[in-house]
Amino acid sequence: MPGARWGRPPLQRGCIQPFRPREVRDGFASFIERETERLITELEPTGAVDLRRAFAGPLAVAVVTEALGLVGTDAETVLSWYDTIVRSVSDITAGHEAAPAGAAAYAQLRAAVEATVADRGTSSLLVSAAGRLAVPEVASNAAVLMFGGIETTEGMITNALLHLLHHPDQLALVRTDFDLLDGAIEESLRLEPGAAVVDRYATCDTVLGPAAIRKGDLVTVSLTGANRDPAVFPDPDRFDVRRENARLQLAFAHGPHYCLAAHLARLETRIALQRLLERLPALRLDPEHPTAPYGLVFRKPLTLHVLWDSPA
């Protein structure tokens, strides 16, 4: 997340190494490829599906489960905790009393973290973090990583697919040269970041343009607004897979709070998109189910119904 005067979150300080580019590829590429192939093989004969629910979401959950390395859990269990905790947080945000199920799900997550940390024979990043943090801190940061790795990566894959399928000319360029997928992903992130806005508290008095900000003030930063700055991105509303400076987008924020798993999210999305385009002939949007990104903070289509030419 953005900000130049804030320190890294505790788990981030202790676990940067596994999320560096080479370590990400060595540690996760094979797993992502296997999960991607498995999911596509299951849906391939149908010729039609909601790719958000049937593909992007399950892939994101599987990768987070693998990354956390929680002992005695699987992707379905992690997803159930995630869904329950998200509902509880949403209730609190809306001013309602949190349901007991949220606390119970978090207690189960914490128990899994404790079991993982106790099993020193595992290679989980949680074990490496436990050398620097108390178990409750590891558990709370695991919940943050679980949320970030599922919610925003599912949105990243879904939004990138939607942008490509909405722009046949750009999709044709990518199909001709898969090296352009990287540019397509950056452009999609620029137009629809996984988190459109982030909140921060000022650590000192400062002035930004006409705004005087006092120490302690809540500041809401629009990443989407920054990503469409015409002074940086000419014709900012256009989706252009060849945009030379697309990587200047701020979807992963900037500074000490830059997204810990940005390289993993990029790798996951690239593998997912390339395999889908390779294996699903004539992949296209289903005209019977029009869709668009939705949400104030976390933006993605509620569904992404697509068609393709299934095998005879």
PDB file of C-alpha atoms in Angstrom:
ATOM      1  CA  MET A   1       0.000   0.000   0.000  1.00  0.00           C
ATOM      2  CA  PRO A   2       1.174   3.562  -0.600  1.00  0.00           C
ATOM      3  CA  GLY A   3       3.008   5.815   1.768  1.00  0.00           C
ATOM      4  CA  ALA A   4       6.604   6.816   2.320  1.00  0.00           C
ATOM      5  CA  ARG A   5       6.599   7.237   6.102  1.00  0.00           C
ATOM      6  CA  TRP A   6       4.966   4.016   7.233  1.00  0.00           C
ATOM      7  CA  GLY A   7       6.949   0.865   8.089  1.00  0.00           C
ATOM      8  CA  ARG A   8       6.245  -2.487   6.502  1.00  0.00           C
ATOM      9  CA  PRO A   9       3.579  -4.675   8.135  1.00  0.00           C
ATOM     10  CA  PRO A  10       5.250  -7.213  10.474  1.00  0.00           C
ATOM     11  CA  LEU A  11       4.731 -10.315   8.328  1.00  0.00           C
ATOM     12  CA  GLN A  12       5.900  -8.405   5.285  1.00  0.00           C
ATOM     13  CA  ARG A  13       9.168  -7.449   7.011  1.00  0.00           C
ATOM     14  CA  GLY A  14       9.842 -11.070   7.856  1.00  0.00           C
ATOM     15  CA  CYS A  15       8.765 -12.796   4.651  1.00  0.00           C
ATOM     16  CA  ILE A  16       9.897 -10.770   1.645  1.00  0.00           C
ATOM     17  CA  GLN A  17      12.321 -13.399   0.338  1.00  0.00           C
ATOM     18  CA  PRO A  18       9.715 -16.004  -0.819  1.00  0.00           C
ATOM     19  CA  PHE A  19       7.918 -13.319  -2.854  1.00  0.00           C
ATOM     20  CA  ARG A  20      10.870 -12.022  -4.876  1.00  0.00           C
ATOM     21  CA  PRO A  21      10.582 -12.661  -8.646  1.00  0.00           C
ATOM     22  CA  ARG A  22      12.947 -15.635  -8.940  1.00  0.00           C
ATOM     23  CA  GLU A  23      11.683 -17.289  -5.755  1.00  0.00           C
ATOM     24  CA  VAL A  24       8.074 -16.803  -6.873  1.00  0.00           C
ATOM     25  CA  ARG A  25       8.720 -18.505 -10.216  1.00  0.00           C
ATOM     26  CA  ASP A  26      10.740 -21.316  -8.683  1.00  0.00           C
ATOM     27  CA  GLY A  27       8.314 -21.849  -5.833  1.00  0.00           C
ATOM     28  CA  PHE A  28       4.903 -21.352  -7.426  1.00  0.00           C
ATOM     29  CA  ALA A  29       4.961 -21.564 -11.246  1.00  0.00           C
ATOM     30  CA  SER A  30       4.603 -25.343 -11.436  1.00  0.00           C
ATOM     31  CA  PHE A  31       1.785 -25.364  -8.885  1.00  0.00           C
ATOM     32  CA  ILE A  32      -0.101 -22.572 -10.674  1.00  0.00           C
ATOM     33  CA  GLU A  33       0.285 -24.347 -14.008  1.00  0.00           C
ATOM     34  CA  ARG A  34      -1.040 -27.627 -12.589  1.00  0.00           C
ATOM     35  CA  GLU A  35      -4.037 -25.977 -10.929  1.00  0.00           C
ATOM     36  CA  THR A  36      -4.797 -23.956 -14.047  1.00  0.00           C
ATOM     37  CA  GLU A  37      -4.694 -27.034 -16.262  1.00  0.00           C
ATOM     38  CA  ARG A  38      -6.861 -28.993 -13.818  1.00  0.00           C
ATOM     39  CA  LEU A  39      -9.534 -26.298 -13.668  1.00  0.00           C
ATOM     40  CA  ILE A  40      -9.627 -25.832 -17.451  1.00  0.00           C
ATOM     41  CA  THR A  41      -9.832 -29.578 -18.026  1.00  0.00           C
ATOM     42  CA  GLU A  42     -12.905 -29.728 -15.778  1.00  0.00           C
ATOM     43  CA  LEU A  43     -14.762 -26.917 -17.536  1.00  0.00           C
ATOM     44  CA  GLU A  44     -13.511 -27.463 -21.112  1.00  0.00           C
ATOM     45  CA  PRO A  45     -16.298 -29.831 -22.306  1.00  0.00           C
ATOM     46  CA  THR A  46     -19.106 -27.491 -21.237  1.00  0.00           C
ATOM     47  CA  GLY A  47     -18.561 -24.677 -23.768  1.00  0.00           C
ATOM     48  CA  ALA A  48     -19.973 -22.076 -21.382  1.00  0.00           C
ATOM     49  CA  VAL A  49     -19.247 -21.023 -17.801  1.00  0.00           C
ATOM     50  CA  ASP A  50     -18.941 -18.135 -15.359  1.00  0.00           C
ATOM     51  CA  LEU A  51     -15.155 -17.828 -15.341  1.00  0.00           C
ATOM     52  CA  ARG A  52     -15.092 -15.783 -12.153  1.00  0.00           C
ATOM     53  CA  ARG A  53     -16.788 -18.468 -10.045  1.00  0.00           C
ATOM     54  CA  ALA A  54     -15.554 -21.558 -11.898  1.00  0.00           C
ATOM     55  CA  PHE A  55     -11.975 -20.502 -12.592  1.00  0.00           C
ATOM     56  CA  ALA A  56     -10.552 -17.231 -11.230  1.00  0.00           C
ATOM     57  CA  GLY A  57     -11.873 -17.682  -7.690  1.00  0.00           C
ATOM     58  CA  PRO A  58     -10.861 -21.344  -7.239  1.00  0.00           C
ATOM     59  CA  LEU A  59      -7.400 -20.659  -8.666  1.00  0.00           C
ATOM     60  CA  ALA A  60      -6.828 -17.720  -6.304  1.00  0.00           C
ATOM     61  CA  VAL A  61      -7.929 -19.791  -3.308  1.00  0.00           C
ATOM     62  CA  ALA A  62      -5.677 -22.706  -4.280  1.00  0.00           C
ATOM     63  CA  VAL A  63      -2.614 -20.482  -4.646  1.00  0.00           C
ATOM     64  CA  VAL A  64      -3.210 -18.738  -1.306  1.00  0.00           C
ATOM     65  CA  THR A  65      -3.637 -22.110   0.381  1.00  0.00           C
ATOM     66  CA  GLU A  66      -0.355 -23.292  -1.127  1.00  0.00           C
ATOM     67  CA  ALA A  67       1.443 -20.057  -0.194  1.00  0.00           C
ATOM     68  CA  LEU A  68       0.318 -20.120   3.435  1.00  0.00           C
ATOM     69  CA  GLY A  69       1.058 -23.838   3.759  1.00  0.00           C
ATOM     70  CA  LEU A  70      -1.414 -24.300   6.614  1.00  0.00           C
ATOM     71  CA  VAL A  71      -1.169 -27.763   8.136  1.00  0.00           C
ATOM     72  CA  GLY A  72      -4.311 -29.904   7.890  1.00  0.00           C
ATOM     73  CA  THR A  73      -6.256 -27.588   5.563  1.00  0.00           C
ATOM     74  CA  ASP A  74      -7.298 -27.542   1.947  1.00  0.00           C
ATOM     75  CA  ALA A  75      -8.565 -24.905  -0.472  1.00  0.00           C
ATOM     76  CA  GLU A  76     -12.222 -25.567   0.378  1.00  0.00           C
ATOM     77  CA  THR A  77     -11.564 -25.016   4.102  1.00  0.00           C
ATOM     78  CA  VAL A  78      -9.604 -21.810   3.493  1.00  0.00           C
ATOM     79  CA  LEU A  79     -12.399 -20.515   1.252  1.00  0.00           C
ATOM     80  CA  SER A  80     -15.021 -21.228   3.911  1.00  0.00           C
ATOM     81  CA  TRP A  81     -13.007 -19.271   6.502  1.00  0.00           C
ATOM     82  CA  TYR A  82     -12.478 -16.453   4.046  1.00  0.00           C
ATOM     83  CA  ASP A  83     -16.167 -16.154   3.107  1.00  0.00           C
ATOM     84  CA  THR A  84     -17.251 -16.183   6.755  1.00  0.00           C
ATOM     85  CA  ILE A  85     -14.671 -13.633   7.897  1.00  0.00           C
ATOM     86  CA  VAL A  86     -15.522 -11.328   4.971  1.00  0.00           C
ATOM     87  CA  ARG A  87     -19.243 -11.457   5.859  1.00  0.00           C
ATOM     88  CA  SER A  88     -18.408 -10.629   9.458  1.00  0.00           C
ATOM     89  CA  VAL A  89     -16.182  -7.685   8.507  1.00  0.00           C
ATOM     90  CA  SER A  90     -18.857  -6.417   6.106  1.00  0.00           C
ATOM     91  CA  ASP A  91     -21.440  -6.518   8.903  1.00  0.00           C
ATOM     92  CA  ILE A  92     -19.159  -4.519  11.204  1.00  0.00           C
ATOM     93  CA  THR A  93     -18.454  -1.974   8.458  1.00  0.00           C
ATOM     94  CA  ALA A  94     -22.201  -1.563   7.910  1.00  0.00           C
ATOM     95  CA  GLY A  95     -22.710  -0.875  11.618  1.00  0.00           C
ATOM     96  CA  HIS A  96     -24.214  -4.252  12.457  1.00  0.00           C
ATOM     97  CA  GLU A  97     -23.164  -6.654  15.168  1.00  0.00           C
ATOM     98  CA  ALA A  98     -20.768  -9.294  13.913  1.00  0.00           C
ATOM     99  CA  ALA A  99     -22.180 -12.808  13.696  1.00  0.00           C
ATOM    100  CA  PRO A 100     -20.535 -15.423  15.961  1.00  0.00           C
ATOM    101  CA  ALA A 101     -19.563 -17.401  12.842  1.00  0.00           C
ATOM    102  CA  GLY A 102     -16.912 -14.818  12.000  1.00  0.00           C
ATOM    103  CA  ALA A 103     -15.137 -15.202  15.337  1.00  0.00           C
ATOM    104  CA  ALA A 104     -15.401 -18.991  15.050  1.00  0.00           C
ATOM    105  CA  ALA A 105     -13.834 -18.982  11.574  1.00  0.00           C
ATOM    106  CA  TYR A 106     -10.979 -16.803  12.764  1.00  0.00           C
ATOM    107  CA  ALA A 107     -10.430 -19.098  15.741  1.00  0.00           C
ATOM    108  CA  GLN A 108     -10.128 -22.026  13.332  1.00  0.00           C
ATOM    109  CA  LEU A 109      -7.649 -20.088  11.202  1.00  0.00           C
ATOM    110  CA  ARG A 110      -5.598 -19.245  14.282  1.00  0.00           C
ATOM    111  CA  ALA A 111      -5.605 -22.893  15.372  1.00  0.00           C
ATOM    112  CA  ALA A 112      -4.315 -23.897  11.928  1.00  0.00           C
ATOM    113  CA  VAL A 113      -1.591 -21.235  12.164  1.00  0.00           C
ATOM    114  CA  GLU A 114      -0.569 -22.538  15.609  1.00  0.00           C
ATOM    115  CA  ALA A 115      -0.386 -26.096  14.275  1.00  0.00           C
ATOM    116  CA  THR A 116       1.665 -24.965  11.297  1.00  0.00           C
ATOM    117  CA  VAL A 117       4.095 -22.962  13.403  1.00  0.00           C
ATOM    118  CA  ALA A 118       4.470 -25.890  15.808  1.00  0.00           C
ATOM    119  CA  ASP A 119       5.382 -28.186  12.898  1.00  0.00           C
ATOM    120  CA  ARG A 120       8.871 -26.869  12.256  1.00  0.00           C
ATOM    121  CA  GLY A 121       9.363 -29.425   9.507  1.00  0.00           C
ATOM    122  CA  THR A 122       7.159 -27.449   7.104  1.00  0.00           C
ATOM    123  CA  SER A 123       8.457 -24.805   4.709  1.00  0.00           C
ATOM    124  CA  SER A 124       5.511 -22.457   5.215  1.00  0.00           C
ATOM    125  CA  LEU A 125       6.261 -18.744   5.192  1.00  0.00           C
ATOM    126  CA  LEU A 126       4.288 -18.643   8.447  1.00  0.00           C
ATOM    127  CA  VAL A 127       6.995 -20.757  10.102  1.00  0.00           C
ATOM    128  CA  SER A 128       9.690 -18.326   8.972  1.00  0.00           C
ATOM    129  CA  ALA A 129       7.620 -15.385  10.233  1.00  0.00           C
ATOM    130  CA  ALA A 130       7.127 -17.039  13.637  1.00  0.00           C
ATOM    131  CA  GLY A 131      10.801 -16.511  14.367  1.00  0.00           C
ATOM    132  CA  ARG A 132      10.114 -12.771  14.470  1.00  0.00           C
ATOM    133  CA  LEU A 133       6.463 -12.536  15.533  1.00  0.00           C
ATOM    134  CA  ALA A 134       4.195 -13.924  18.213  1.00  0.00           C
ATOM    135  CA  VAL A 135       1.637 -16.472  17.037  1.00  0.00           C
ATOM    136  CA  PRO A 136      -1.341 -14.055  17.350  1.00  0.00           C
ATOM    137  CA  GLU A 137       0.529 -11.620  15.072  1.00  0.00           C
ATOM    138  CA  VAL A 138       1.236 -14.378  12.566  1.00  0.00           C
ATOM    139  CA  ALA A 139      -2.447 -15.374  12.606  1.00  0.00           C
ATOM    140  CA  SER A 140      -3.700 -11.820  12.062  1.00  0.00           C
ATOM    141  CA  ASN A 141      -1.270 -11.259   9.195  1.00  0.00           C
ATOM    142  CA  ALA A 142      -2.215 -14.637   7.690  1.00  0.00           C
ATOM    143  CA  ALA A 143      -5.815 -13.411   7.584  1.00  0.00           C
ATOM    144  CA  VAL A 144      -4.705 -10.249   5.776  1.00  0.00           C
ATOM    145  CA  LEU A 145      -2.705 -12.252   3.237  1.00  0.00           C
ATOM    146  CA  MET A 146      -5.606 -14.642   2.774  1.00  0.00           C
ATOM    147  CA  PHE A 147      -7.967 -11.778   2.030  1.00  0.00           C
ATOM    148  CA  GLY A 148      -5.546  -9.965  -0.281  1.00  0.00           C
ATOM    149  CA  GLY A 149      -4.534 -13.104  -2.149  1.00  0.00           C
ATOM    150  CA  ILE A 150      -8.096 -14.216  -2.818  1.00  0.00           C
ATOM    151  CA  GLU A 151     -10.156 -11.046  -3.256  1.00  0.00           C
ATOM    152  CA  THR A 152      -7.784  -8.929  -5.319  1.00  0.00           C
ATOM    153  CA  THR A 153      -6.218 -11.718  -7.389  1.00  0.00           C
ATOM    154  CA  GLU A 154      -9.615 -13.110  -8.348  1.00  0.00           C
ATOM    155  CA  GLY A 155     -10.497  -9.583  -9.452  1.00  0.00           C
ATOM    156  CA  MET A 156      -7.203  -9.162 -11.292  1.00  0.00           C
ATOM    157  CA  ILE A 157      -7.750 -12.306 -13.385  1.00  0.00           C
ATOM    158  CA  THR A 158     -11.432 -11.559 -14.012  1.00  0.00           C
ATOM    159  CA  ASN A 159     -10.870  -7.917 -14.961  1.00  0.00           C
ATOM    160  CA  ALA A 160      -8.007  -8.777 -17.321  1.00  0.00           C
ATOM    161  CA  LEU A 161     -10.168 -11.350 -19.097  1.00  0.00           C
ATOM    162  CA  LEU A 162     -13.034  -8.882 -19.357  1.00  0.00           C
ATOM    163  CA  HIS A 163     -10.794  -6.161 -20.820  1.00  0.00           C
ATOM    164  CA  LEU A 164      -9.343  -8.513 -23.427  1.00  0.00           C
ATOM    165  CA  LEU A 165     -12.681 -10.016 -24.431  1.00  0.00           C
ATOM    166  CA  HIS A 166     -14.259  -6.551 -24.598  1.00  0.00           C
ATOM    167  CA  HIS A 167     -11.562  -5.402 -27.051  1.00  0.00           C
ATOM    168  CA  PRO A 168     -11.264  -7.938 -29.909  1.00  0.00           C
ATOM    169  CA  ASP A 169      -8.525  -5.919 -31.628  1.00  0.00           C
ATOM    170  CA  GLN A 170      -6.339  -6.043 -28.516  1.00  0.00           C
ATOM    171  CA  LEU A 171      -7.160  -9.718 -27.972  1.00  0.00           C
ATOM    172  CA  ALA A 172      -6.053 -10.439 -31.546  1.00  0.00           C
ATOM    173  CA  LEU A 173      -2.705  -8.778 -30.854  1.00  0.00           C
ATOM    174  CA  VAL A 174      -2.208 -10.921 -27.757  1.00  0.00           C
ATOM    175  CA  ARG A 175      -3.187 -14.116 -29.554  1.00  0.00           C
ATOM    176  CA  THR A 176      -0.566 -13.325 -32.187  1.00  0.00           C
ATOM    177  CA  ASP A 177       2.133 -12.567 -29.612  1.00  0.00           C
ATOM    178  CA  PHE A 178       1.684 -13.853 -26.056  1.00  0.00           C
ATOM    179  CA  ASP A 179       4.554 -11.609 -24.936  1.00  0.00           C
ATOM    180  CA  LEU A 180       1.946  -8.824 -25.036  1.00  0.00           C
ATOM    181  CA  LEU A 181       0.062 -10.497 -22.175  1.00  0.00           C
ATOM    182  CA  ASP A 182       2.278  -8.679 -19.686  1.00  0.00           C
ATOM    183  CA  GLY A 183       1.217  -5.348 -21.152  1.00  0.00           C
ATOM    184  CA  ALA A 184      -2.411  -6.430 -21.183  1.00  0.00           C
ATOM    185  CA  ILE A 185      -2.240  -7.282 -17.480  1.00  0.00           C
ATOM    186  CA  GLU A 186      -0.629  -3.949 -16.583  1.00  0.00           C
ATOM    187  CA  GLU A 187      -3.234  -2.055 -18.628  1.00  0.00           C
ATOM    188  CA  SER A 188      -6.055  -3.926 -16.933  1.00  0.00           C
ATOM    189  CA  LEU A 189      -4.557  -3.142 -13.519  1.00  0.00           C
ATOM    190  CA  ARG A 190      -4.271   0.498 -14.526  1.00  0.00           C
ATOM    191  CA  LEU A 191      -7.914   0.751 -15.541  1.00  0.00           C
ATOM    192  CA  GLU A 192      -9.348  -1.444 -12.763  1.00  0.00           C
ATOM    193  CA  PRO A 193      -6.988  -1.884  -9.786  1.00  0.00           C
ATOM    194  CA  GLY A 194      -7.878  -4.701  -7.404  1.00  0.00           C
ATOM    195  CA  ALA A 195      -8.486  -2.005  -4.779  1.00  0.00           C
ATOM    196  CA  ALA A 196      -9.724   1.256  -6.282  1.00  0.00           C
ATOM    197  CA  VAL A 197      -9.042   3.323  -3.141  1.00  0.00           C
ATOM    198  CA  VAL A 198      -6.993   2.934   0.028  1.00  0.00           C
ATOM    199  CA  ASP A 199      -7.262   4.742   3.361  1.00  0.00           C
ATOM    200  CA  ARG A 200      -4.285   6.104   5.276  1.00  0.00           C
ATOM    201  CA  TYR A 201      -3.719   8.313   8.319  1.00  0.00           C
ATOM    202  CA  ALA A 202      -1.331  11.237   7.999  1.00  0.00           C
ATOM    203  CA  THR A 203       1.745  10.938  10.215  1.00  0.00           C
ATOM    204  CA  CYS A 204       2.511  14.669  10.094  1.00  0.00           C
ATOM    205  CA  ASP A 205       1.036  17.974   8.948  1.00  0.00           C
ATOM    206  CA  THR A 206       1.449  18.473   5.209  1.00  0.00           C
ATOM    207  CA  VAL A 207       0.004  20.314   2.230  1.00  0.00           C
ATOM    208  CA  LEU A 208      -0.944  18.607  -1.044  1.00  0.00           C
ATOM    209  CA  GLY A 209      -2.064  21.106  -3.675  1.00  0.00           C
ATOM    210  CA  PRO A 210      -4.961  23.061  -2.172  1.00  0.00           C
ATOM    211  CA  ALA A 211      -5.499  20.576   0.684  1.00  0.00           C
ATOM    212  CA  ALA A 212      -4.048  21.146   4.160  1.00  0.00           C
ATOM    213  CA  ILE A 213      -3.732  17.780   5.907  1.00  0.00           C
ATOM    214  CA  ARG A 214      -3.264  17.551   9.672  1.00  0.00           C
ATOM    215  CA  LYS A 215      -1.414  14.826  11.506  1.00  0.00           C
ATOM    216  CA  GLY A 216      -3.896  12.039  12.229  1.00  0.00           C
ATOM    217  CA  ASP A 217      -6.307  12.985   9.430  1.00  0.00           C
ATOM    218  CA  LEU A 218      -7.841  10.143   7.429  1.00  0.00           C
ATOM    219  CA  VAL A 219      -6.756  10.407   3.798  1.00  0.00           C
ATOM    220  CA  THR A 220      -8.515   8.409   1.092  1.00  0.00           C
ATOM    221  CA  VAL A 221      -6.244   7.830  -1.885  1.00  0.00           C
ATOM    222  CA  SER A 222      -7.781   7.002  -5.272  1.00  0.00           C
ATOM    223  CA  LEU A 223      -5.479   4.583  -7.066  1.00  0.00           C
ATOM    224  CA  THR A 224      -7.906   4.537  -9.979  1.00  0.00           C
ATOM    225  CA  GLY A 225      -7.694   8.327 -10.284  1.00  0.00           C
ATOM    226  CA  ALA A 226      -3.899   8.245 -10.273  1.00  0.00           C
ATOM    227  CA  ASN A 227      -3.911   5.495 -12.890  1.00  0.00           C
ATOM    228  CA  ARG A 228      -5.948   7.675 -15.257  1.00  0.00           C
ATOM    229  CA  ASP A 229      -3.845  10.813 -14.926  1.00  0.00           C
ATOM    230  CA  PRO A 230      -3.682  12.135 -18.512  1.00  0.00           C
ATOM    231  CA  ALA A 231      -0.355  13.801 -17.763  1.00  0.00           C
ATOM    232  CA  VAL A 232       1.148  10.334 -17.306  1.00  0.00           C
ATOM    233  CA  PHE A 233      -1.101   8.132 -19.461  1.00  0.00           C
ATOM    234  CA  PRO A 234      -2.229   9.772 -22.727  1.00  0.00           C
ATOM    235  CA  ASP A 235      -5.784   8.845 -23.701  1.00  0.00           C
ATOM    236  CA  PRO A 236      -6.152   7.296 -20.234  1.00  0.00           C
ATOM    237  CA  ASP A 237      -9.509   5.576 -20.777  1.00  0.00           C
ATOM    238  CA  ARG A 238      -8.209   3.520 -23.716  1.00  0.00           C
ATOM    239  CA  PHE A 239      -7.162  -0.121 -23.188  1.00  0.00           C
ATOM    240  CA  ASP A 240      -3.866  -0.499 -25.046  1.00  0.00           C
ATOM    241  CA  VAL A 241      -1.790  -3.653 -24.562  1.00  0.00           C
ATOM    242  CA  ARG A 242       1.165  -1.865 -26.192  1.00  0.00           C
ATOM    243  CA  ARG A 243       1.129   1.149 -23.854  1.00  0.00           C
ATOM    244  CA  GLU A 244       4.813   1.700 -23.144  1.00  0.00           C
ATOM    245  CA  ASN A 245       4.505   3.061 -19.612  1.00  0.00           C
ATOM    246  CA  ALA A 246       1.616   0.918 -18.344  1.00  0.00           C
ATOM    247  CA  ARG A 247       3.827  -0.508 -15.602  1.00  0.00           C
ATOM    248  CA  LEU A 248       3.778   2.900 -13.908  1.00  0.00           C
ATOM    249  CA  GLN A 249       0.258   2.037 -12.707  1.00  0.00           C
ATOM    250  CA  LEU A 250      -0.222   2.063  -8.940  1.00  0.00           C
ATOM    251  CA  ALA A 251      -2.554  -0.905  -8.462  1.00  0.00           C
ATOM    252  CA  PHE A 252       0.024  -2.497  -6.154  1.00  0.00           C
ATOM    253  CA  ALA A 253       0.587   0.878  -4.441  1.00  0.00           C
ATOM    254  CA  HIS A 254       4.035   2.328  -3.867  1.00  0.00           C
ATOM    255  CA  GLY A 255       6.707   2.726  -1.224  1.00  0.00           C
ATOM    256  CA  PRO A 256       7.037   0.710   2.001  1.00  0.00           C
ATOM    257  CA  HIS A 257       3.512  -0.672   1.637  1.00  0.00           C
ATOM    258  CA  TYR A 258       3.977  -1.954  -1.922  1.00  0.00           C
ATOM    259  CA  CYS A 259       2.035  -5.203  -2.301  1.00  0.00           C
ATOM    260  CA  LEU A 260       4.052  -8.082  -0.869  1.00  0.00           C
ATOM    261  CA  ALA A 261       2.795 -10.638  -3.400  1.00  0.00           C
ATOM    262  CA  ALA A 262       2.684  -8.488  -6.550  1.00  0.00           C
ATOM    263  CA  HIS A 263       5.031 -10.812  -8.438  1.00  0.00           C
ATOM    264  CA  LEU A 264       2.960 -13.846  -7.458  1.00  0.00           C
ATOM    265  CA  ALA A 265      -0.284 -12.167  -8.572  1.00  0.00           C
ATOM    266  CA  ARG A 266       1.258 -11.240 -11.927  1.00  0.00           C
ATOM    267  CA  LEU A 267       2.585 -14.755 -12.488  1.00  0.00           C
ATOM    268  CA  GLU A 268      -0.749 -16.311 -11.541  1.00  0.00           C
ATOM    269  CA  THR A 269      -2.689 -14.014 -13.868  1.00  0.00           C
ATOM    270  CA  ARG A 270      -0.318 -14.479 -16.792  1.00  0.00           C
ATOM    271  CA  ILE A 271      -0.398 -18.269 -16.614  1.00  0.00           C
ATOM    272  CA  ALA A 272      -4.178 -18.246 -16.212  1.00  0.00           C
ATOM    273  CA  LEU A 273      -4.821 -15.999 -19.207  1.00  0.00           C
ATOM    274  CA  GLN A 274      -2.402 -17.733 -21.550  1.00  0.00           C
ATOM    275  CA  ARG A 275      -3.726 -21.221 -20.779  1.00  0.00           C
ATOM    276  CA  LEU A 276      -7.350 -20.099 -21.208  1.00  0.00           C
ATOM    277  CA  LEU A 277      -6.625 -18.494 -24.580  1.00  0.00           C
ATOM    278  CA  GLU A 278      -4.635 -21.523 -25.723  1.00  0.00           C
ATOM    279  CA  ARG A 279      -7.098 -24.186 -24.651  1.00  0.00           C
ATOM    280  CA  LEU A 280     -10.533 -22.630 -25.165  1.00  0.00           C
ATOM    281  CA  PRO A 281     -11.033 -21.978 -28.900  1.00  0.00           C
ATOM    282  CA  ALA A 282     -12.880 -18.779 -29.846  1.00  0.00           C
ATOM    283  CA  LEU A 283     -13.229 -17.721 -26.196  1.00  0.00           C
ATOM    284  CA  ARG A 284     -15.732 -14.856 -26.098  1.00  0.00           C
ATOM    285  CA  LEU A 285     -18.201 -13.038 -23.855  1.00  0.00           C
ATOM    286  CA  ASP A 286     -21.699 -14.506 -23.596  1.00  0.00           C
ATOM    287  CA  PRO A 287     -24.023 -11.834 -25.087  1.00  0.00           C
ATOM    288  CA  GLU A 288     -26.877 -13.174 -22.958  1.00  0.00           C
ATOM    289  CA  HIS A 289     -25.049 -12.151 -19.779  1.00  0.00           C
ATOM    290  CA  PRO A 290     -23.566  -8.630 -20.176  1.00  0.00           C
ATOM    291  CA  THR A 291     -21.309  -7.584 -17.335  1.00  0.00           C
ATOM    292  CA  ALA A 292     -19.064  -4.798 -16.060  1.00  0.00           C
ATOM    293  CA  PRO A 293     -16.801  -4.169 -13.048  1.00  0.00           C
ATOM    294  CA  TYR A 294     -18.784  -3.420  -9.905  1.00  0.00           C
ATOM    295  CA  GLY A 295     -17.868  -2.107  -6.460  1.00  0.00           C
ATOM    296  CA  LEU A 296     -16.724   1.030  -4.682  1.00  0.00           C
ATOM    297  CA  VAL A 297     -13.422  -0.269  -3.291  1.00  0.00           C
ATOM    298  CA  PHE A 298     -12.941  -3.785  -4.650  1.00  0.00           C
ATOM    299  CA  ARG A 299     -14.021  -3.707  -8.280  1.00  0.00           C
ATOM    300  CA  LYS A 300     -14.663  -6.697 -10.516  1.00  0.00           C
ATOM    301  CA  PRO A 301     -17.598  -8.174 -12.459  1.00  0.00           C
ATOM    302  CA  LEU A 302     -20.103 -10.020 -10.327  1.00  0.00           C
ATOM    303  CA  THR A 303     -20.031 -12.708 -13.023  1.00  0.00           C
ATOM    304  CA  LEU A 304     -18.048 -13.297 -16.209  1.00  0.00           C
ATOM    305  CA  HIS A 305     -20.090 -15.587 -18.445  1.00  0.00           C
ATOM    306  CA  VAL A 306     -18.153 -16.742 -21.506  1.00  0.00           C
ATOM    307  CA  LEU A 307     -18.582 -19.122 -24.420  1.00  0.00           C
ATOM    308  CA  TRP A 308     -16.090 -21.131 -26.472  1.00  0.00           C
ATOM    309  CA  ASP A 309     -16.143 -23.842 -29.105  1.00  0.00           C
ATOM    310  CA  SER A 310     -16.156 -27.035 -27.057  1.00  0.00           C
ATOM    311  CA  PRO A 311     -14.743 -30.274 -28.465  1.00  0.00           C
ATOM    312  CA  ALA A 312     -17.184 -32.309 -30.528  1.00  0.00           C
TER     313      ALA A 312
END
